[in-house]
Short mmCIF file of C-alpha atoms in Angstrom, two decimals:
data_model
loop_
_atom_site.label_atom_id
_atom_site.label_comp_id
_atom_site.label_asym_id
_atom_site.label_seq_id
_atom_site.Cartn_x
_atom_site.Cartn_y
_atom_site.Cartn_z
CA UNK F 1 0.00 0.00 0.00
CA UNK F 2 1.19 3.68 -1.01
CA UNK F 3 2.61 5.64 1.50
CA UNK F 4 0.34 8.17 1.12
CA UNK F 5 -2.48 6.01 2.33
CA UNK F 6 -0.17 4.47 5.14
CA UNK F 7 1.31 5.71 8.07
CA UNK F 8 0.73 8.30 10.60
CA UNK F 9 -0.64 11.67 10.68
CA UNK F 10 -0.73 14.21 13.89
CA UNK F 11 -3.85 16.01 14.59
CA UNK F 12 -3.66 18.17 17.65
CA UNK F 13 -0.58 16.44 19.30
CA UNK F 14 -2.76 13.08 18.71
CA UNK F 15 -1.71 9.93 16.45
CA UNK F 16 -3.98 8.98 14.20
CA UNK F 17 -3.22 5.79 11.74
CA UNK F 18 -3.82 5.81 7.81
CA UNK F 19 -4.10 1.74 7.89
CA UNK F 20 -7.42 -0.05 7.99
CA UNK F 21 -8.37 -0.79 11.29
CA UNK F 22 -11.27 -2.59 13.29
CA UNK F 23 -14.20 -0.82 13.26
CA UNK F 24 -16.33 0.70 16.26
CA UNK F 25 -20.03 -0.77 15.16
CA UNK F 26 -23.13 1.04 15.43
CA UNK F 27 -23.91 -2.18 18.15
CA UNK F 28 -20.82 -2.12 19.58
CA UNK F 29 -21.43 -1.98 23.54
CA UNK F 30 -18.43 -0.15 24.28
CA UNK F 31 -18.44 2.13 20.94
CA UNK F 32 -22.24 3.08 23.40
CA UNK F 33 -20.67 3.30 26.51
CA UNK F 34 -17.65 5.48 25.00
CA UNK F 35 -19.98 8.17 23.36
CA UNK F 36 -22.42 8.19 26.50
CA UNK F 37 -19.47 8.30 29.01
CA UNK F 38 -18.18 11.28 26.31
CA UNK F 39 -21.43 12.71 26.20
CA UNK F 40 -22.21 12.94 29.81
CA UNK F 41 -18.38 14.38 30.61
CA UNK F 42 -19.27 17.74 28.45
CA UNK F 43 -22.10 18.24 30.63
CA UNK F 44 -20.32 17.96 33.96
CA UNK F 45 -19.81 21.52 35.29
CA UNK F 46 -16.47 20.51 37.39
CA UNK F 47 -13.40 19.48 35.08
CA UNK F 48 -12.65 16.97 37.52
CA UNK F 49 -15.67 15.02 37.20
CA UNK F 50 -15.36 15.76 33.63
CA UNK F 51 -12.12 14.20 33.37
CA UNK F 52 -12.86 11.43 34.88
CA UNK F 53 -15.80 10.72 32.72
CA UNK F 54 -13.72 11.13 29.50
CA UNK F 55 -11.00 8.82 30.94
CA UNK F 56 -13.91 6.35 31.35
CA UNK F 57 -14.87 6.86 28.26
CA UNK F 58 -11.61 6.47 26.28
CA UNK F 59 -10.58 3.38 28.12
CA UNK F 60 -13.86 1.46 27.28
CA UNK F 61 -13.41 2.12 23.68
CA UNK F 62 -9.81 1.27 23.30
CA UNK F 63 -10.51 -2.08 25.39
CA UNK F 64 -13.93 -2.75 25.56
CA UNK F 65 -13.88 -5.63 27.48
CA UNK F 66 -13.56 -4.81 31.06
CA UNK F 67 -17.14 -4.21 33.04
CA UNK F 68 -18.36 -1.08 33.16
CA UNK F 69 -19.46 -1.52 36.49
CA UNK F 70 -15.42 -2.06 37.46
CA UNK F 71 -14.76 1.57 35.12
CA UNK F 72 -17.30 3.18 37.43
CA UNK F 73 -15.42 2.38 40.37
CA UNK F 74 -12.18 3.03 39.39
CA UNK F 75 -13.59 6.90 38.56
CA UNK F 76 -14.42 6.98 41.73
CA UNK F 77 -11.36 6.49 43.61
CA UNK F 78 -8.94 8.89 41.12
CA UNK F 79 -6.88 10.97 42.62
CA UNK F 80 -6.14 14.74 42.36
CA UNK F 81 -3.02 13.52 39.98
CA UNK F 82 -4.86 11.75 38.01
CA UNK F 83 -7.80 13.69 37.45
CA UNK F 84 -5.37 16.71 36.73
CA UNK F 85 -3.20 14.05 34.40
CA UNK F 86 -6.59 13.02 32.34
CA UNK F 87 -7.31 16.11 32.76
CA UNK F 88 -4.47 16.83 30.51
CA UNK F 89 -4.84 14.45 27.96
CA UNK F 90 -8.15 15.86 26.69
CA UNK F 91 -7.17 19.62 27.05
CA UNK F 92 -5.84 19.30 23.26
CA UNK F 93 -9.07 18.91 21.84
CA UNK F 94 -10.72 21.53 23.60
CA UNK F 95 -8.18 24.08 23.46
CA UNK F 96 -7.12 22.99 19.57
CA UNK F 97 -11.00 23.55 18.60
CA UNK F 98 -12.35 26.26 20.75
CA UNK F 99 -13.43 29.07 18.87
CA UNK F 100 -13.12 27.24 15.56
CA UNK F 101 -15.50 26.63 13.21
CA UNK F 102 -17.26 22.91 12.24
CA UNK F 103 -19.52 22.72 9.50
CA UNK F 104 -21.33 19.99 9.87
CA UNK F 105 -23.69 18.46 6.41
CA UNK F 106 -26.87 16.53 8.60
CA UNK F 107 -29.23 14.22 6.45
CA UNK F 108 -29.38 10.30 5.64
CA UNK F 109 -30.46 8.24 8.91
CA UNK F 110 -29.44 10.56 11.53
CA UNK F 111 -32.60 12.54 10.76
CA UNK F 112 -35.28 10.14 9.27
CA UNK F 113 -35.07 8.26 13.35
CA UNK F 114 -36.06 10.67 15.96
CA UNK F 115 -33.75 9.08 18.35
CA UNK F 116 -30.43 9.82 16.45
CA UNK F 117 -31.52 13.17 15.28
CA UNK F 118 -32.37 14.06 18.67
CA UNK F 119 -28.94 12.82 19.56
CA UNK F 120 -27.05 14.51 16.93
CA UNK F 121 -28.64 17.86 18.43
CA UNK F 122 -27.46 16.94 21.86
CA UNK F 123 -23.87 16.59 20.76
CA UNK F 124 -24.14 20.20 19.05
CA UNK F 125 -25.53 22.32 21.73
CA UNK F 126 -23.18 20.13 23.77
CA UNK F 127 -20.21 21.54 21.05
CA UNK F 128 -21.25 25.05 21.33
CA UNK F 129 -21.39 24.24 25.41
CA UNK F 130 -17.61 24.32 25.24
CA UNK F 131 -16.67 26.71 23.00
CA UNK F 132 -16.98 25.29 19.28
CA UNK F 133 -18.59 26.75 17.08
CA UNK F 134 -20.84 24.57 14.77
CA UNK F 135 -22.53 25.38 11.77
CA UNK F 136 -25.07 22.94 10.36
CA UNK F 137 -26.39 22.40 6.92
CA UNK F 138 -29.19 20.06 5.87
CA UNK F 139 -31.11 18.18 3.13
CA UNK F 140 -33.83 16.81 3.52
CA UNK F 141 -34.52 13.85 0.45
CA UNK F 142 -37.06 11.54 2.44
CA UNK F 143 -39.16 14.22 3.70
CA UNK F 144 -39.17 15.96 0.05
CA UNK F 145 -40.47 12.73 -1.17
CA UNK F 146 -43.19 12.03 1.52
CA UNK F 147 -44.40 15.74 0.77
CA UNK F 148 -44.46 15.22 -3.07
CA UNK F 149 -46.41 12.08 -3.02
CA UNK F 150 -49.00 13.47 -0.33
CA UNK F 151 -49.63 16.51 -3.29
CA UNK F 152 -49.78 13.85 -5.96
CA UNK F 153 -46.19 14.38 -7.24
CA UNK F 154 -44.39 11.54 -8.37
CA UNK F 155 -40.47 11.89 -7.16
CA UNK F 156 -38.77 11.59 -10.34
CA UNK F 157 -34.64 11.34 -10.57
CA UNK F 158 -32.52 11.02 -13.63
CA UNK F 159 -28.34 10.17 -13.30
CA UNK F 160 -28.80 10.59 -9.39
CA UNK F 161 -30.47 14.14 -9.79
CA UNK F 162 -33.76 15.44 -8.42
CA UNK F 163 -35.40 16.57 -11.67
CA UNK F 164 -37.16 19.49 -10.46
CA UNK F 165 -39.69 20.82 -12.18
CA UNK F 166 -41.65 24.06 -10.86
CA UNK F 167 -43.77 22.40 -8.75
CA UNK F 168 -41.13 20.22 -7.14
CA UNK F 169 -38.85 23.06 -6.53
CA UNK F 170 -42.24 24.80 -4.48
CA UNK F 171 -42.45 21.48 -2.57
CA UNK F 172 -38.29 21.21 -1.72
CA UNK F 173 -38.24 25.19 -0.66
CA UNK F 174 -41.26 24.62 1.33
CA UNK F 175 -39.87 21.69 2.94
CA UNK F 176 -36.37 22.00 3.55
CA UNK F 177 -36.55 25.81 4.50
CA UNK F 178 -39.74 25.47 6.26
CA UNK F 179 -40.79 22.52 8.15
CA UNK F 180 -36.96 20.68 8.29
CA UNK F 181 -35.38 23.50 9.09
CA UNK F 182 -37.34 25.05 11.24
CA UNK F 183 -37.95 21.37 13.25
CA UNK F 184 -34.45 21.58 14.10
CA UNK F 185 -33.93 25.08 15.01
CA UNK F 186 -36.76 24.08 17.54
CA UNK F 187 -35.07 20.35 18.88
CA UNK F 188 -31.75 22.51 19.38
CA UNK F 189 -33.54 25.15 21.12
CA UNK F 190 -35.26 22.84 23.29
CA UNK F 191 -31.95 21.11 24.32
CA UNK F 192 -30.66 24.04 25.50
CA UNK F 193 -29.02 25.45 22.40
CA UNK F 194 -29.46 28.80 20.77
CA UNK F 195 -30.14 28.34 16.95
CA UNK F 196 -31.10 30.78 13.53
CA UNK F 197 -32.70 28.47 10.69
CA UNK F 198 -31.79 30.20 7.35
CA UNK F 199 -32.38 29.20 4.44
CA UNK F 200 -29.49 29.45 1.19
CA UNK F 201 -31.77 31.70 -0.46
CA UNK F 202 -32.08 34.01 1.84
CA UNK F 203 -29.33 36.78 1.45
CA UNK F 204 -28.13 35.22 -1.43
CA UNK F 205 -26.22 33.17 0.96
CA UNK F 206 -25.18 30.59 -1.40
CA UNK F 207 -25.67 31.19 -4.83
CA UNK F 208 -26.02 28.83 -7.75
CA UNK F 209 -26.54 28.39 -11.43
CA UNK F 210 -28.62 26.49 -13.15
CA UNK F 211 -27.47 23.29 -14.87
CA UNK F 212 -27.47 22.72 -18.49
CA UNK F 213 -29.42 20.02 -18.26
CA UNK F 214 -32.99 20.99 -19.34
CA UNK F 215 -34.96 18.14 -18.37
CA UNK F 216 -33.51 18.24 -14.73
CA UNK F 217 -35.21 21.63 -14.30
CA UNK F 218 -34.04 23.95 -11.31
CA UNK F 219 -31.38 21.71 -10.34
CA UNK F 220 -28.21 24.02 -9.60
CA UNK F 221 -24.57 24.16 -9.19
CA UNK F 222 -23.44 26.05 -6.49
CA UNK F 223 -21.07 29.33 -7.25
CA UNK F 224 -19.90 30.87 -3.89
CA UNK F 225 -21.31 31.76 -0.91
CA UNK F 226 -22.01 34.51 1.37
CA UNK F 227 -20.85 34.26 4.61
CA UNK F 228 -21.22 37.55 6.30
CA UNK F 229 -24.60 36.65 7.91
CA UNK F 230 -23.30 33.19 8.90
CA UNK F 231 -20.13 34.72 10.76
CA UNK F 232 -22.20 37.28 12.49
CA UNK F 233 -24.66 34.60 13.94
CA UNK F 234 -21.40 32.26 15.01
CA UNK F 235 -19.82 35.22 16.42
CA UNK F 236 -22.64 36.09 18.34
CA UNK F 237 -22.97 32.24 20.09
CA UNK F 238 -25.94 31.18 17.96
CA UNK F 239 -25.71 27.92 15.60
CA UNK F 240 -26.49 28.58 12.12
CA UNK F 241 -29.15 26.04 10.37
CA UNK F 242 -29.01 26.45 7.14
CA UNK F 243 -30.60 24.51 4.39
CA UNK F 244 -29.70 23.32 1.21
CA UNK F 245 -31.99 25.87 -1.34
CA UNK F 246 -29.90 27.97 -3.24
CA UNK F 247 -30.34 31.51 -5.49
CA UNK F 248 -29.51 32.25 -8.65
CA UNK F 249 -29.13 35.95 -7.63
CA UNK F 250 -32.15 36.86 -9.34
CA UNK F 251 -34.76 35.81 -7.06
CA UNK F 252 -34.87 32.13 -8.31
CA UNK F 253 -34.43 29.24 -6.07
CA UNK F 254 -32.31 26.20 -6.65
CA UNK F 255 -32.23 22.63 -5.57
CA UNK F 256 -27.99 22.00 -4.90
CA UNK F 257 -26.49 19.01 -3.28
CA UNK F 258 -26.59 19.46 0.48
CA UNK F 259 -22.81 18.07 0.69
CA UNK F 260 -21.69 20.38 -1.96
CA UNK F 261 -23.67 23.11 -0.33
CA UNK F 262 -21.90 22.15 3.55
CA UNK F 263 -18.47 22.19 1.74
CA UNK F 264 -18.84 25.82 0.16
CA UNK F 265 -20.17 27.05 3.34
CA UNK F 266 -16.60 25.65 5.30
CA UNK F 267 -14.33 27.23 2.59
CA UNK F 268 -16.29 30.71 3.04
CA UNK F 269 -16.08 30.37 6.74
CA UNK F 270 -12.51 28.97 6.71
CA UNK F 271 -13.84 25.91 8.78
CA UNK F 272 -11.55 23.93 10.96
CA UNK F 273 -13.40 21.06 9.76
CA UNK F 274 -15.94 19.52 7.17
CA UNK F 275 -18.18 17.39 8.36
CA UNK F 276 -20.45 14.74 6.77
CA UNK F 277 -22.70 12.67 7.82
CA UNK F 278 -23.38 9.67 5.98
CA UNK F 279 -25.25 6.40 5.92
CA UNK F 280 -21.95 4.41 5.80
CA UNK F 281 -18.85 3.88 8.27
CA UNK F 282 -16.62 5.97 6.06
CA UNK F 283 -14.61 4.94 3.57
CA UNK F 284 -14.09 1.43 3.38
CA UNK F 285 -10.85 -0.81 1.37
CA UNK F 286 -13.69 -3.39 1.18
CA UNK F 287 -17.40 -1.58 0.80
CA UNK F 288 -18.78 -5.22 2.00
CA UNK F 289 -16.57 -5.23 4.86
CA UNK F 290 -17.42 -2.08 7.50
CA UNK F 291 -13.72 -3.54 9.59
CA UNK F 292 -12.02 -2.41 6.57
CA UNK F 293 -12.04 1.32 7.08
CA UNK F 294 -9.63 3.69 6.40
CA UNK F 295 -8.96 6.30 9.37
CA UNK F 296 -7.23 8.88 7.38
CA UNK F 297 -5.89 9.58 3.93
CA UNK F 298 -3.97 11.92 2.25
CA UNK F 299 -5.73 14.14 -1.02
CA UNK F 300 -2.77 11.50 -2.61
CA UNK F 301 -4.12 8.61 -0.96
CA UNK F 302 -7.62 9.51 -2.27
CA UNK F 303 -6.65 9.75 -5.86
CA UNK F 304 -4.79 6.32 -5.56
CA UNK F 305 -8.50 5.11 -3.39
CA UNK F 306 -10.29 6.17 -6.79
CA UNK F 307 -7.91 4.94 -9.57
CA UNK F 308 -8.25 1.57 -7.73
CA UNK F 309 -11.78 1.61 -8.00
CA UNK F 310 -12.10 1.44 -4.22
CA UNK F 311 -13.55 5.08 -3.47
CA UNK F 312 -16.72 4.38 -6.25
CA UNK F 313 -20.27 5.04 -6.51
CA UNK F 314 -22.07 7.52 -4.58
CA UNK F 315 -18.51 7.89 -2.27
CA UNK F 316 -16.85 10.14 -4.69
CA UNK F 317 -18.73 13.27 -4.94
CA UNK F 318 -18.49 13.34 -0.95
CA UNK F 319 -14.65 13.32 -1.28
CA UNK F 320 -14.47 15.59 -4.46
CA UNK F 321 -16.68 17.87 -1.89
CA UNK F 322 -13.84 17.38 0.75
CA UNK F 323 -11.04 17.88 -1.32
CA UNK F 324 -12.23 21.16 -3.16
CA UNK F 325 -13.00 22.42 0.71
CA UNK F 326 -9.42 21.52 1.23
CA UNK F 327 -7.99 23.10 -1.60
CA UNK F 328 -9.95 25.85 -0.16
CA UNK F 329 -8.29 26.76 2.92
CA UNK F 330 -10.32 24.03 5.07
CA UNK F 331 -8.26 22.54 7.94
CA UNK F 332 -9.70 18.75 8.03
CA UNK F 333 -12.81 17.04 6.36
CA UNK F 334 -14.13 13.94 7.96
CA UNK F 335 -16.93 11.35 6.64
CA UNK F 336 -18.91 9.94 9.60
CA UNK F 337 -21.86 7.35 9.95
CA UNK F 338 -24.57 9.28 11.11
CA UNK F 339 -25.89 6.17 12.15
CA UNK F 340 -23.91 5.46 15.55
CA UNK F 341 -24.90 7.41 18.02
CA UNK F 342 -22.59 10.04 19.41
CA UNK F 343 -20.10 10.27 16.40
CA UNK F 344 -19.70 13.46 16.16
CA UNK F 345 -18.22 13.30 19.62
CA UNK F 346 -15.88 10.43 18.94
CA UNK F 347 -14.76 12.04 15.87
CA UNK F 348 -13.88 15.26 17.10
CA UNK F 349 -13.00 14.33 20.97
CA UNK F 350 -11.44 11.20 20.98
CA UNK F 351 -8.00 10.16 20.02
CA UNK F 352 -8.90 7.61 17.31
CA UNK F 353 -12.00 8.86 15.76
CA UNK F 354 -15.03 6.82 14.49
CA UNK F 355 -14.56 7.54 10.80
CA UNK F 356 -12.35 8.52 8.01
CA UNK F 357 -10.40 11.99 8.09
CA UNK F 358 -9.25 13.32 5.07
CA UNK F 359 -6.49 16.36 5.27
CA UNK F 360 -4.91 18.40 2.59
#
């Protein structure tokens, strides 16, 4: 295997391997107890307890066979040392990422089941509870679809693209900047969390053209964004919820790509980090085989991925999205499975991650 896909990379002080490794399964009792242990350390108000709880956390994912009964205990009885030592070891992430910027692209899994979308908006008012700043950006495909068939619309898609005809593109603004959005805004706000839904077209925030294409109809490709509203609301503590309807700068909306959308967004911002969530592990040597993922890659290591036919399919327009926010000034782009619960945690928090990183 190239170099460029093997090895080791350093991402705030931390090791992180390029090799395929075991994976953490969306079933995996201690992948559970690592993100709940993570989950309920950011809410601790003493950094003691807090470290403690992260400890706990990080040494029932990197064994995961002791009792958690027996991890319980031995929280109990740290010490000031060693509470100040774990205390230590997680400082890296917090202090790398505070103040900084996450885009994170929602949709797939994590928000047709209530119970995962209400998690995923736990973990980001639990972000913004310590100092990052996240930005999310949604779709919104299965809802679109429910709400076109209730009107008597038949969901039609050509080479993976909505075709969206008039009436469709009514149905997707009304959706996605109406009820989606504004369902979130209202799940962060009641966990705590203070949140702005926007919608792309308002502003002009990201702005599109349309495609070619004629028979696709107001299907667009986005052409820049701006940010100026978004960085006001981040500055200002709130978390920007932005859906995926762009403008064509003349008052016409446009259906874009939600990832393509998320990825513009983190170049305008200069984003510490792209994240999407995704209906799959990350990206995988073997796409049968969910043990065979790949923790982090090079842009190199992705080309080599795609000549080899092993980044195919739907996976390559998510990493062209990361590596154009790369070549954009973007720190670090991850692809996550929305699916397990508390990934966004593990990704960002933890020293091994849950999915694949991709840096420049």
């Amino acid at each position: 295997m190239s170099a460029s896909i093997q090895g080791t990379h350093l991402v705030g002080g931390i090791s992180r391997g390029w090799t395929p490794v075991r994976p953490i399964h969306r079933h995996n009792p201690p992948f559970l107890r690592a993100g709940r242990c993570l989950s309920q350390a950011l809410r601790c108000q003493g950094a003691s307890t807090a470290a403690e709880t992260i400890a706990k956390a990080r040494v029932v994912r990197d064994g995961g066979t002791r009792d958690a009964s027996m991890h319980h205990l031995e929280t109990e009885r740290f010490s000031a040392l060693d509470r100040v030592s774990i205390l230590s070891e997680a400082l890296p992430y917090l202090q790398r990422f505070r103040g900084k910027t996450v885009v994170i692209k929602y949709g797939g899994a994590a928000m047709k089941d209530p119970t995962l979308k209400a998690g995923v908006v736990a973990d980001l008012v639990l972000l913004a509870t310590v100092g990052i700043r996240p930005v999310l950006v949604h779709g919104g495909g299965p809802e679109i679809n429910i709400w076109l068939t209730k009107l008597g619309i038949e969901p039609n898609f050509k080479n993976g693209l909505r075709v969206t005809d008039e009436a469709t593109m009514d149905v997707v603004e009304m959706v996605l900047g109406g009820r989606v959005n504004k369902s979130l805004v209202t799940l962060i706000q009641q966990s705590g969390g203070r949140a702005v839904g926007l919608c792309g077209k308002d502003s002009d925030i990201i702005l599109a053209r349309q495609m070619v294409e004629k028979e696709i109809g107001f299907v667009g490709e986005v052409t820049g964004v701006r940010s100026d509203l978004i960085k006001t609301l981040v500055a200002d503590d709130y978390i920007p919820v932005v859906a995926s309807v762009a403008s064509n700068g003349a008052g016409q909306a446009l259906n874009v790509n939600a990832d393509t959308a998320a990825g513009e967004i983190a170049a305008a911002l200069q984003a510490e980090k792209l994240i999407l969530m995704t209906d799959v592990a990350g990206i995988l040597h073997d796409r049968n085989d969910p043990s065979s993922i790949y923790r982090v890659l090079t842009l190199r290591g992705c080309a080599e991925l795609v000549g080899q036919g092993i980044i195919a399919g739907g996976m390559i327009p998510k990493v062209d999205c990361c590596i154009r926010s790369l070549s954009q000034g973007v720190r670090a782009t991850h692809i996550i499975d929305g699916r397990q619960k508390h990934s966004l945690l593990m990704e960002l928090l933890t020293d091994e991650g849950v999915g694949t990183m991709i840096t420049g």
